XYZ file of C-alpha atoms in Angstrom:
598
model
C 29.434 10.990 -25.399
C 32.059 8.263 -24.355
C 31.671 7.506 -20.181
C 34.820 8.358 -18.389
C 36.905 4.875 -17.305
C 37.898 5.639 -13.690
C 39.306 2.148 -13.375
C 42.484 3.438 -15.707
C 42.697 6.285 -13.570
C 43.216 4.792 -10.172
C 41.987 1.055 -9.304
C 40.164 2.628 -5.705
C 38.740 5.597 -7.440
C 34.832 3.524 -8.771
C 34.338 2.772 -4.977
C 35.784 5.647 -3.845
C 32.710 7.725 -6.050
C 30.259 5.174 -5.233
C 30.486 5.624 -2.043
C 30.221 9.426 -2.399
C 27.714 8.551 -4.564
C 25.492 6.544 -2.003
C 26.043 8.680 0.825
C 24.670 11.892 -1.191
C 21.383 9.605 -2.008
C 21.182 9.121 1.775
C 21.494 12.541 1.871
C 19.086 13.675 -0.357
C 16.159 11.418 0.930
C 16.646 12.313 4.364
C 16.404 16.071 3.735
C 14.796 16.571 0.614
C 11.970 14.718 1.377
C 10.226 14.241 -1.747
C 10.973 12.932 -5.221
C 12.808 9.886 -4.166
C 12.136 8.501 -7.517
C 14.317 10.883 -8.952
C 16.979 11.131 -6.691
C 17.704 7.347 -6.557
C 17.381 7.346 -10.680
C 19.861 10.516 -10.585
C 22.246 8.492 -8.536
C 22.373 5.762 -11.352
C 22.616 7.681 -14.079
C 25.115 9.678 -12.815
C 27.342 5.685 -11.951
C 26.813 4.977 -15.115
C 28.078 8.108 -16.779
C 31.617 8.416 -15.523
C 31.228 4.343 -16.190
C 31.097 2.755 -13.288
C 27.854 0.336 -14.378
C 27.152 -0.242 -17.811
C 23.449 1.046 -19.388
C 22.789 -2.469 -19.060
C 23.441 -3.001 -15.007
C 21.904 0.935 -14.843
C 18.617 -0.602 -15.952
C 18.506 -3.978 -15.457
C 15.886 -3.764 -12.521
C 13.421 -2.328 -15.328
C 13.011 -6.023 -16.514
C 13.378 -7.687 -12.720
C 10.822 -10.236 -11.759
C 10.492 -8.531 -8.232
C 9.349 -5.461 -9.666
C 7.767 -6.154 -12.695
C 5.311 -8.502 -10.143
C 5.310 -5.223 -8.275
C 3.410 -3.233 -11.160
C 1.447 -6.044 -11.849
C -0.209 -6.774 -8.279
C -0.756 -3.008 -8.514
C -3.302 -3.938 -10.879
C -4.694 -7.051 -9.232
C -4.968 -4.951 -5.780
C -6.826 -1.951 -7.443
C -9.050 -4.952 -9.313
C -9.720 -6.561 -5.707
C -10.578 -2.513 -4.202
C -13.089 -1.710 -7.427
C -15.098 -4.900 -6.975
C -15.480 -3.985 -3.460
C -14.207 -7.490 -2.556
C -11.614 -6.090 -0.234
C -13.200 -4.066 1.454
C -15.564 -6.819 2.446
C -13.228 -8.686 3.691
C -10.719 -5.882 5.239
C -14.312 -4.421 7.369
C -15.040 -8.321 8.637
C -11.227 -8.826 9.825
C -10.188 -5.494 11.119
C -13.322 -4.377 12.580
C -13.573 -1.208 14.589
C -10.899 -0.310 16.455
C -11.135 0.717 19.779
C -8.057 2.505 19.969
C -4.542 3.192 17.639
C -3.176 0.208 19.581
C -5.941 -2.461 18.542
C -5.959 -0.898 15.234
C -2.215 -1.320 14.620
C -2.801 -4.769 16.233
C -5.525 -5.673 13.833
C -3.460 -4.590 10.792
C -0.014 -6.770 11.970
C -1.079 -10.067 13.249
C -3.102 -11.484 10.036
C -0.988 -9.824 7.127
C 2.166 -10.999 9.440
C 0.512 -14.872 9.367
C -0.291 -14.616 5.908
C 3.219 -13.686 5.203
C 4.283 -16.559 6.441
C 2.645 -18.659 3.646
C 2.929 -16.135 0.657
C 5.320 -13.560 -0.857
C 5.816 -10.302 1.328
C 5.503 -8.030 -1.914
C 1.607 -9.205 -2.851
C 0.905 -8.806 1.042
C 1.527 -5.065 1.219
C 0.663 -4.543 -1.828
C -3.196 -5.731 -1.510
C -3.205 -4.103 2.312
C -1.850 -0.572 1.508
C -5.125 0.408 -0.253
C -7.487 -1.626 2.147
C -5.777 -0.080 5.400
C -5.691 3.332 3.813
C -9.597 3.492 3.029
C -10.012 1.748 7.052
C -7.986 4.032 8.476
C -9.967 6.949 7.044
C -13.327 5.161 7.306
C -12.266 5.686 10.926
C -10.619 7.959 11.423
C -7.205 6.763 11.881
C -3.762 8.363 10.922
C -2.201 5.798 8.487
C 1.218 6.710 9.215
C 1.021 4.955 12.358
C -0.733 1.850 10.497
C 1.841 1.236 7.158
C 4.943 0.958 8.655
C 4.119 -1.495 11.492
C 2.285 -3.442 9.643
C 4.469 -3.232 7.247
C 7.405 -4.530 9.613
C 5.048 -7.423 11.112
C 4.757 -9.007 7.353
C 7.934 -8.801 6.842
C 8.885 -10.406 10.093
C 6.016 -12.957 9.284
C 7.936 -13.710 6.546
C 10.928 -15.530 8.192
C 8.121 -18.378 9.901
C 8.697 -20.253 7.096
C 10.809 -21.062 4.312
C 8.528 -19.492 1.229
C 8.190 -16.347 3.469
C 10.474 -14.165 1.696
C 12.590 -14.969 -2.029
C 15.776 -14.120 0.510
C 14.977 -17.498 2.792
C 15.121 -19.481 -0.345
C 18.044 -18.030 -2.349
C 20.378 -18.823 1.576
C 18.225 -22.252 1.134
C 20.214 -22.906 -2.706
C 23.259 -21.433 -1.243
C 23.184 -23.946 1.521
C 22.242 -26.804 -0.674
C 25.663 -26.033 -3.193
C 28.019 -26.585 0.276
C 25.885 -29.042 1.745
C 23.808 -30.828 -0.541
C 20.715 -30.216 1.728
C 18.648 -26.993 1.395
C 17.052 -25.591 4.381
C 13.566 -27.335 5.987
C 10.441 -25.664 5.145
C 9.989 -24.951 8.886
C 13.472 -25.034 9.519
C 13.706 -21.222 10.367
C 10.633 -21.400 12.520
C 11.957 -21.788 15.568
C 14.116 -18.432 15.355
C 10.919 -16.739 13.206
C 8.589 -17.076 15.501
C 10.274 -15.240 18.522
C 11.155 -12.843 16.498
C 7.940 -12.361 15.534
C 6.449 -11.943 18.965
C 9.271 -9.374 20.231
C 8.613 -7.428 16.644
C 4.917 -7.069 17.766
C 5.535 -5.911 21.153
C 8.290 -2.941 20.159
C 5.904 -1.995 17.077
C 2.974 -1.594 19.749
C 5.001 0.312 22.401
C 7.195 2.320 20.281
C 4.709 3.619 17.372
C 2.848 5.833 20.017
C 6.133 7.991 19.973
C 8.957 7.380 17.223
C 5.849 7.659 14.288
C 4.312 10.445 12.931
C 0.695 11.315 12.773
C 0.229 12.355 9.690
C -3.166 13.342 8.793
C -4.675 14.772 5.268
C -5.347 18.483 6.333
C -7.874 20.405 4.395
C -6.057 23.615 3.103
C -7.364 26.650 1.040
C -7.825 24.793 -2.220
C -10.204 21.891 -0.342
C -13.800 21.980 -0.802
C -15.615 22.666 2.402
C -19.043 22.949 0.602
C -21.462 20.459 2.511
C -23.816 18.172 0.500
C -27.642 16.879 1.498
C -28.108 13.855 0.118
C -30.275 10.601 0.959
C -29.663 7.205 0.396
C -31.855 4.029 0.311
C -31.372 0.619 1.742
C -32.173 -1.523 -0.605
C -34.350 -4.609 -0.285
C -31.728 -7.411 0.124
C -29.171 -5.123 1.844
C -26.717 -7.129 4.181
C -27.123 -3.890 6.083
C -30.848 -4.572 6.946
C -30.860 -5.779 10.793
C -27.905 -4.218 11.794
C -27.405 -1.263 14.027
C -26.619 2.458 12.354
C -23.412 1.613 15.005
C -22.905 -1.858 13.511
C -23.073 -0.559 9.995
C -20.562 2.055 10.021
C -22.631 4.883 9.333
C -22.012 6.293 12.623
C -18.720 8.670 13.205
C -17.988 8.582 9.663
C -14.878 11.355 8.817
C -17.145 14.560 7.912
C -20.512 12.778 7.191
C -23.144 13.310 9.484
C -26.844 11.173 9.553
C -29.384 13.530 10.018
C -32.248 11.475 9.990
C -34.292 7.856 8.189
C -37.395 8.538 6.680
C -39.180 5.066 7.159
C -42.189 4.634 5.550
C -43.047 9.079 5.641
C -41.663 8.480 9.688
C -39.051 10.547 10.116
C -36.633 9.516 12.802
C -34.633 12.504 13.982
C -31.494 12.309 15.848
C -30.740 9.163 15.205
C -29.179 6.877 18.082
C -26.486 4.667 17.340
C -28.740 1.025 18.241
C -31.656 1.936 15.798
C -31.446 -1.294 13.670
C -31.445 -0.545 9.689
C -34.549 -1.871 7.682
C -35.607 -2.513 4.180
C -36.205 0.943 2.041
C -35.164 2.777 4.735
C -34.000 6.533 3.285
C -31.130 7.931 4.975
C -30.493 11.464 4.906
C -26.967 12.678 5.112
C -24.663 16.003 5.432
C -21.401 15.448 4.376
C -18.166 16.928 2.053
C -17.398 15.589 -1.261
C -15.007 12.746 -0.068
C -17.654 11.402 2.468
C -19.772 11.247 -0.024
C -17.775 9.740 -2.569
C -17.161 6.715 0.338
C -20.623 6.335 1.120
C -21.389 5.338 -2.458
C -19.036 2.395 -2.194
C -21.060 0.969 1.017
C -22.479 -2.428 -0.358
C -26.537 -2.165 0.507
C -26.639 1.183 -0.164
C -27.918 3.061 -3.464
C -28.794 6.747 -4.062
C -32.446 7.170 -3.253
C -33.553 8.514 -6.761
C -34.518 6.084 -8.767
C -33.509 7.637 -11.900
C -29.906 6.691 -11.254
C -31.466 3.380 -13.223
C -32.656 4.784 -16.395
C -29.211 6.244 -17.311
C -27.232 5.009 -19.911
C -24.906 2.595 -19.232
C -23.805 0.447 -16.917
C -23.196 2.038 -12.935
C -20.063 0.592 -12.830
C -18.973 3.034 -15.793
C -20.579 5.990 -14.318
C -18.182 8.886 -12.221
C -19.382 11.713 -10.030
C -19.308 14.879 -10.848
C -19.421 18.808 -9.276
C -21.479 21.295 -10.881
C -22.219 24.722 -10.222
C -25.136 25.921 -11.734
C -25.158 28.953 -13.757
C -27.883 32.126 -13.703
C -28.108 30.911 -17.633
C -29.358 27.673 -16.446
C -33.089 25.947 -17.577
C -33.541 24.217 -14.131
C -33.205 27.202 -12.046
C -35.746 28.059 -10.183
C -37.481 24.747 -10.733
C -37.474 21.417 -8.970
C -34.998 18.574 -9.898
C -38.181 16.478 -10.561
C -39.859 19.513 -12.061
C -36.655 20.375 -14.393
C -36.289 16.905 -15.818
C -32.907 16.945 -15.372
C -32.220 13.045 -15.944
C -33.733 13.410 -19.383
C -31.936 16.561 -20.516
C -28.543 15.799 -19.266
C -28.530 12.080 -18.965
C -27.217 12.678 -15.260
C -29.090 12.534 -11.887
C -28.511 14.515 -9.085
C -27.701 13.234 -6.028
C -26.913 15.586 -3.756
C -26.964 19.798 -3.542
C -24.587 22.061 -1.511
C -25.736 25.360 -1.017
C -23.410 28.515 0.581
C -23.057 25.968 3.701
C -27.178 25.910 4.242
C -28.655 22.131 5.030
C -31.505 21.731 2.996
C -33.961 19.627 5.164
C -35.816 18.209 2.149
C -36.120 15.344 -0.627
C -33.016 15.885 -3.231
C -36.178 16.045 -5.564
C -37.900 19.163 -4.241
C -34.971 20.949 -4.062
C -35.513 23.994 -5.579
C -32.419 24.968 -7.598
C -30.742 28.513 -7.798
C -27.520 29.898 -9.282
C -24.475 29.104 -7.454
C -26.320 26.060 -6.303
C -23.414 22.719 -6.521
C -24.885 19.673 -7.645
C -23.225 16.047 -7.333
C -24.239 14.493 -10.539
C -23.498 10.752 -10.778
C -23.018 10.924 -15.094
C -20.821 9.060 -17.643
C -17.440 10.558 -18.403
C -19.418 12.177 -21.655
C -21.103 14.325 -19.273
C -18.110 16.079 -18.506
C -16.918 16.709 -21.751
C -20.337 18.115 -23.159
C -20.960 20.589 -20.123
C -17.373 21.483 -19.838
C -17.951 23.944 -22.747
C -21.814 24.694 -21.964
C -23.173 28.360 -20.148
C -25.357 26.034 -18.319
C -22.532 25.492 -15.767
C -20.091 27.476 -14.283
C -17.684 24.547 -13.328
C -17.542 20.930 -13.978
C -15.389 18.191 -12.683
C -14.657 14.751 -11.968
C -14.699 13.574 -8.582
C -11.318 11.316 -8.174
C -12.007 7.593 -7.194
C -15.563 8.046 -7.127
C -16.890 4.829 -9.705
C -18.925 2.840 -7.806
C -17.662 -0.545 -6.877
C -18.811 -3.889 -9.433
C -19.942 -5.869 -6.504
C -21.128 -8.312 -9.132
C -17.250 -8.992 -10.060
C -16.355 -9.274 -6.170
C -16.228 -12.718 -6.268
C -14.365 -13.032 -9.875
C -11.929 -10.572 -8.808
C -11.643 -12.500 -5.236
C -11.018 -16.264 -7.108
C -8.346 -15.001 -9.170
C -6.022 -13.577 -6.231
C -7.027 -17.084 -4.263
C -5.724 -18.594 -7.480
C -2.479 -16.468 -8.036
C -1.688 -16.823 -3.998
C -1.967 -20.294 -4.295
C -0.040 -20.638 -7.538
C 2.706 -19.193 -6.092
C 2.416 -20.740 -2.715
C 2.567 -23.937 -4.051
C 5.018 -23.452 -6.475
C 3.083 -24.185 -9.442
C 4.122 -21.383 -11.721
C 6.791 -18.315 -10.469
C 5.500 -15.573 -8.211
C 6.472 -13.051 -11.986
C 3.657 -15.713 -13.637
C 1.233 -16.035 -11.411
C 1.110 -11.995 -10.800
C 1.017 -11.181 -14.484
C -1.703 -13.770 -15.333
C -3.426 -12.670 -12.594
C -3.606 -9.094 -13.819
C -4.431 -10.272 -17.444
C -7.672 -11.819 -16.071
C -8.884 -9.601 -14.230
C -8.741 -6.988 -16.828
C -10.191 -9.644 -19.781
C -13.072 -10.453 -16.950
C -13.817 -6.841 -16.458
C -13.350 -6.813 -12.955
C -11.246 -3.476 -13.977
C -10.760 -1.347 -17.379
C -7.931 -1.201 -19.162
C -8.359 2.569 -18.468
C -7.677 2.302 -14.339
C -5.732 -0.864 -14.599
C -3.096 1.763 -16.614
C -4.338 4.371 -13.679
C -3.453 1.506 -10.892
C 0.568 1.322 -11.512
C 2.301 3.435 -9.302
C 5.410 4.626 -11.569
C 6.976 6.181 -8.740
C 7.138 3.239 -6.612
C 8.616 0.833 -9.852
C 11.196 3.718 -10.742
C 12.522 3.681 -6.788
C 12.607 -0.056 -7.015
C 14.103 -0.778 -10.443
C 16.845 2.142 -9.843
C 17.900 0.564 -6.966
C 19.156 -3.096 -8.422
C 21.246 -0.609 -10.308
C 23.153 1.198 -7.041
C 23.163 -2.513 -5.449
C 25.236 -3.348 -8.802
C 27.688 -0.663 -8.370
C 28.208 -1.275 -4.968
C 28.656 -4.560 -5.822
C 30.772 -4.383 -8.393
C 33.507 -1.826 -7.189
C 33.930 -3.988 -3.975
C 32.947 -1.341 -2.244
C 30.447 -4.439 -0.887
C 33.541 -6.506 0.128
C 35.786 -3.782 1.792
C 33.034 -2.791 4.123
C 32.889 -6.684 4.986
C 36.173 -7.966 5.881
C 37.167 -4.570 7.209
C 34.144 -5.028 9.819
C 34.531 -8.854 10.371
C 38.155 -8.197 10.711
C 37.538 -5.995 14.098
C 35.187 -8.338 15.331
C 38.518 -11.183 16.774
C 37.867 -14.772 17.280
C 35.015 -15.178 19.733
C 31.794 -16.671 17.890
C 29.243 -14.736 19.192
C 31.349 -11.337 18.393
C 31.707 -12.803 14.734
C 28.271 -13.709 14.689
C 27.154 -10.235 15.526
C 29.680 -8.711 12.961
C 28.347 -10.875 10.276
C 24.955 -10.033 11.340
C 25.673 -6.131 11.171
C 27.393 -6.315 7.497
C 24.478 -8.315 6.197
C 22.270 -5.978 7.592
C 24.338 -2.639 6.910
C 24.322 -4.238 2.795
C 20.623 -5.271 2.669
C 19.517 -1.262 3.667
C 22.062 -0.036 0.517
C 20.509 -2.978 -2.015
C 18.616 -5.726 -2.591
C 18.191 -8.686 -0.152
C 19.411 -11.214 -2.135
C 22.546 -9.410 -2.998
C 23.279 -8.921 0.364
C 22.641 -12.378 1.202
C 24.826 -13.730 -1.692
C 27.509 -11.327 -1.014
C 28.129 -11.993 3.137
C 27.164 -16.049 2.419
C 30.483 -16.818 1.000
C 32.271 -15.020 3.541
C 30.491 -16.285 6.662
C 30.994 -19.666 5.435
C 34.497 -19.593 5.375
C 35.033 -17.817 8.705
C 33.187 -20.636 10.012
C 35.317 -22.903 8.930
C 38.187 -21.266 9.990
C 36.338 -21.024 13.480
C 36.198 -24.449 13.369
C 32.288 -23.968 14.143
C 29.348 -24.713 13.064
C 28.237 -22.746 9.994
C 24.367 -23.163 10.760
C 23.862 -19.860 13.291
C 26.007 -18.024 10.325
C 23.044 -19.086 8.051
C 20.318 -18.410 9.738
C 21.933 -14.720 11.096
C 22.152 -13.871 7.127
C 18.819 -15.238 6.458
C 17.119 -12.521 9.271
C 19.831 -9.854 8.638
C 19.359 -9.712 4.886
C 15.366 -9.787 5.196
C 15.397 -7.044 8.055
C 15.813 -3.698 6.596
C 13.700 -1.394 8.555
C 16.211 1.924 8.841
C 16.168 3.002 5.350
C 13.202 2.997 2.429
C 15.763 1.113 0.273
C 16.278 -2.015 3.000
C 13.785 -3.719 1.458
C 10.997 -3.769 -1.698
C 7.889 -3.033 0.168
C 9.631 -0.540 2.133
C 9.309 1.405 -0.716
C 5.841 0.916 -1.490
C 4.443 2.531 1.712
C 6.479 5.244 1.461
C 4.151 7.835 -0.960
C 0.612 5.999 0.740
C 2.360 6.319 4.220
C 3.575 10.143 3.737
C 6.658 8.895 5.645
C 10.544 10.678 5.507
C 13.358 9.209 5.261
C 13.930 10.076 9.053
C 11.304 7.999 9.764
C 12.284 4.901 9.046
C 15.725 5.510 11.175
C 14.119 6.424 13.813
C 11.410 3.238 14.275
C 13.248 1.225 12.029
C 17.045 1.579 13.450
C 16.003 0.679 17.048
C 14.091 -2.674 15.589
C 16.843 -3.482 13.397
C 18.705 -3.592 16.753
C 16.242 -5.576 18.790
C 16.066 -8.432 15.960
C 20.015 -8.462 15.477
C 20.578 -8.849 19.508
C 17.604 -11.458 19.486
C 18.855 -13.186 16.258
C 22.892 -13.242 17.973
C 21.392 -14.690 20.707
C 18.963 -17.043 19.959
C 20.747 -18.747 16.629
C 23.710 -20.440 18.602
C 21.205 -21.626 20.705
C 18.873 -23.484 18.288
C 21.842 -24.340 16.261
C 25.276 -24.429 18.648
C 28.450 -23.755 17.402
């Protein structure tokens, strides 16, 4: 079917729909509240159907550096997670908190200085998963953790000139009127300020205007609790260090019941007793607990059958069992019942009707309706899916042990693709996408969870969106919005200033960054002139305003990408985002004339 030509029709009526069309998007994310995905592909399909954008504009974000780097650091983060070689690192710089304030603290300042230095997109991207697994290793609600720190990178980002992609494209923009691009530290005298007031509001005002947003365990949870021990094993970093120090104490819905050292057995155990070769630690936990306790470098499961499966660990999965009356290890001992050898699985850990079973997982005595965590290879599941021995099998989700061997592979390659970038070697695209080849070629991740890794619903927000920048764009919808809001604004230069501040920041929430900067450039420039001031403060006012889009998911890429992890609304990021949008325009207005006069 032929799209409908509303240019013939009437020359006002494509901006006239797309701005229908944007406002029902706004619309629709702030009270649908789910399937954003959708709505923001809905809005270009729907552009390009009465023909407003061709299939070509419609889709051209599917094949845009900035998100195809997206899907791949998706795979480079979840390579960097697996090994365990983030979570090394995340546990040595964050800590424990001592309250949601330190904590949010913790998780601004060093992704905001490394922003500084490297691309904001790779920066979220490998600190969504680590802050998500810290803030539940500790309890923390990671709504209040994303969006700050979130904000602080992104702030971070306009230190320097390689910050953000939107400081260099005002840099090439300068250097075609000029001749001169910007100085790498050029923008660091506004950045920094900016950076310091960004951290105070985030503090102060995340206590109130963000959600807390915890996982709450509803009817179709499993509140079964599993016994299980665990061994330290003999060259554990863990060995010296306090129960406290390790992190085995307070962890969400695991409790230490006691160490068996030696046949000892030390009961309640007090947070300063220090941790010591062979040590077995006996725990009471739900599923997820356990599942994170199996990722703790140092620590193993304390059967030592676990090594005569097949396979490598690394390849192995947990899995829930319930045994059946038909059973042939009811009624006997898992050591007695051989269960290793006639499944090619080892049990590590047995929930029973809510009972703690105050013995070795070996002389448990099973009985029908007994749940057993196996730790199996994915065969496992597909032979006793179909077999009377069980009543239920399945996989536990994220629960493959980490390759601490690869930690350090997987850790050289993203120290070689943030360098590459950094120092301009190869594009930010390149360096992301060779980054994510290797780590899959040097098994640091399968091909299986590297596929698992891309978040589709993220890339579909962000690719639809170049498409709705286009149309806005492209019907001048862009430009009317501009010079009708600059026009109000009179002569004075600090009034101008703050108009062209509030259109580049009103266009960088509706599309990309760089369109917004490209689009108010042009026309900032020339009021300038006209002014008969200088241009600079212009410059450096588009430069914040079009990398500052806190009120909306859409004002910038990573926005977007803490939006599913963060279980955020669109009302949340007007209400914490609007207000800083207005601190760093007022700042911005008034510190830019006075770096750079008129």
């Amino acid at each position: 079917m032929p799209s409908i030509d509303l240019l013939s029709l009437d020359p006002r009526l494509p901006a006239i729909v797309t701005g229908s069309v944007v406002t029902v998007v706004i619309l629709l994310l702030l009270f649908l509240q789910r399937a954003p995905d959708l709505v923001m592909l809905g809005s270009v399909v729907v552009l390009m159907a009465v023909g407003i954008i061709t299939p070509d504009e419609a889709f051209k974000g599917m094949s845009n550096e900035g998100m195809l780097t997206v899907a791949a650091l998706f795979i480079v983060a979840a390579s960097v997670e697996r090994t365990g070689a983030l979570s090394l690192v995340v546990d040595r710089v964050l800590g424990r908190p001592t309250s949601i304030a330190s904590a949010q603290l913790r998780t601004m300042v060093g992704p905001g200085i490394l922003s500084a230095f490297m691309n904001n997109t790779p920066v979220v991207a490998l600190m969504v998963p680590a802050i998500r697994d810290w803030a539940k290793k500790h309890r923390l609600s990671v709504s209040k953790l994303l969006m700050p720190m979130n904000s602080a990178v992104v702030l971070g980002g306009l230190c320097t000139l390689i910050g953000t992609s939107t400081n260099v494209v005002v840099s090439g923009l300068v250097l075609e009127k000029t001749g001169k691009g910007l100085g790498m530290f050029q923008i660091t005298w506004l950045g920094i300020p900016l950076f310091a007031v960004g951290l105070v509001y985030l503090i102060v005002a995340s206590k109130r205007l963000l959600p807390d947003r915890r996982p709450v365990m509803s009817e179709y949870d499993d509140p079964r609790e599993y016994s299980l021990e665990m061994l330290v094993e003999e060259k554990s970093p863990l060995i010296g260090r306090t129960i406290e120090q390790a992190g085995l104490r307070g962890l969400d819905g695991l409790f230490l019941m006691e160490i068996d050292r030696g046949g000892h057995v030390i009961a309640a155990v007090p947070p300063t007793e220090r941790l010591e070769s062979q040590d077995r630690l006996v725990f009471v936990g739900v599923v997820d607990s356990v599942v994170e306790l199996q990722k703790i470098r140092g620590l193993r499961p304390a059967t030592d059958q676990v090594f005569e499966l097949d396979g490598p660990r690394a390849e192995r999965v947990l899995v829930e069992a319930v045994v059946s009356n038909t059973c042939p290890v009811v009624g006997r001992t898992i050591r007695q019942s051989r269960f290793r050898s006639t499944y090619n699985a080892v049990v590590i850990a047995v929930a029973r009707n809510g009972e703690r079973l105050n013995m070795k997982i070996g002389d448990v005595s099973l009985l029908p309706g007994d749940t057993v965590l196996v730790e199996a290879t994915p065969e496992f599941i597909e032979r006793q899916r179909t077999s009377r021995d069980f009543y239920l099998v399945s996989e536990i989700a994220g629960s493959t042990p980490p390759r601490h061997d690869y930690a350090w592979i997987a850790f050289t390659i993203l120290v070689a693709m943030v360098l590459a970038a950094t120092l301009e070697l190869v594009s930010m695209v390149t360096a992301a996408m060779a980054a994510a080849c290797l780590v899959v070629v040097s098994r640091c991740i399968s091909s299986n969870d590297a596929r698992k890794a891309i978040e589709w619903e993220s890339l579909i927000l962000i690719a639809s969106s170049f498409g709705l920048a286009r149309a806005i764009s492209k019907t001048g919808l862009a430009e009317s919005v501009a010079h009708c809001t600059i026009s109000l604004a009179g002569d004075h230069p600090y009034v101008v200033l703050a108009a062209i501040y509030f259109v580049a920041m009103l266009f960088t929430e509706l599309m990309s960054n760089n369109a917004a900067a490209v689009l108010v450039f042009p026309i900032a420039w020339q009021t300038a002139v006209n002014m008969n001031v200088s241009p600079m403060p212009f410059v450096f006012a588009i430069t914040v305003a079009a990398s500052c889009g806190f009120a909306t998911p859409m004002g910038y890429q990573t926005n977007l990408m803490i939006y599913g992890p963060g279980g955020y609304r669109f009302s949340d990021y007007m209400r914490f985002g609007g207000p800083l949008n207005l601190i760093v325009m007022a700042v911005t207005v008034f510190l830019a004339p006075l770096i750079w006069p008129f």
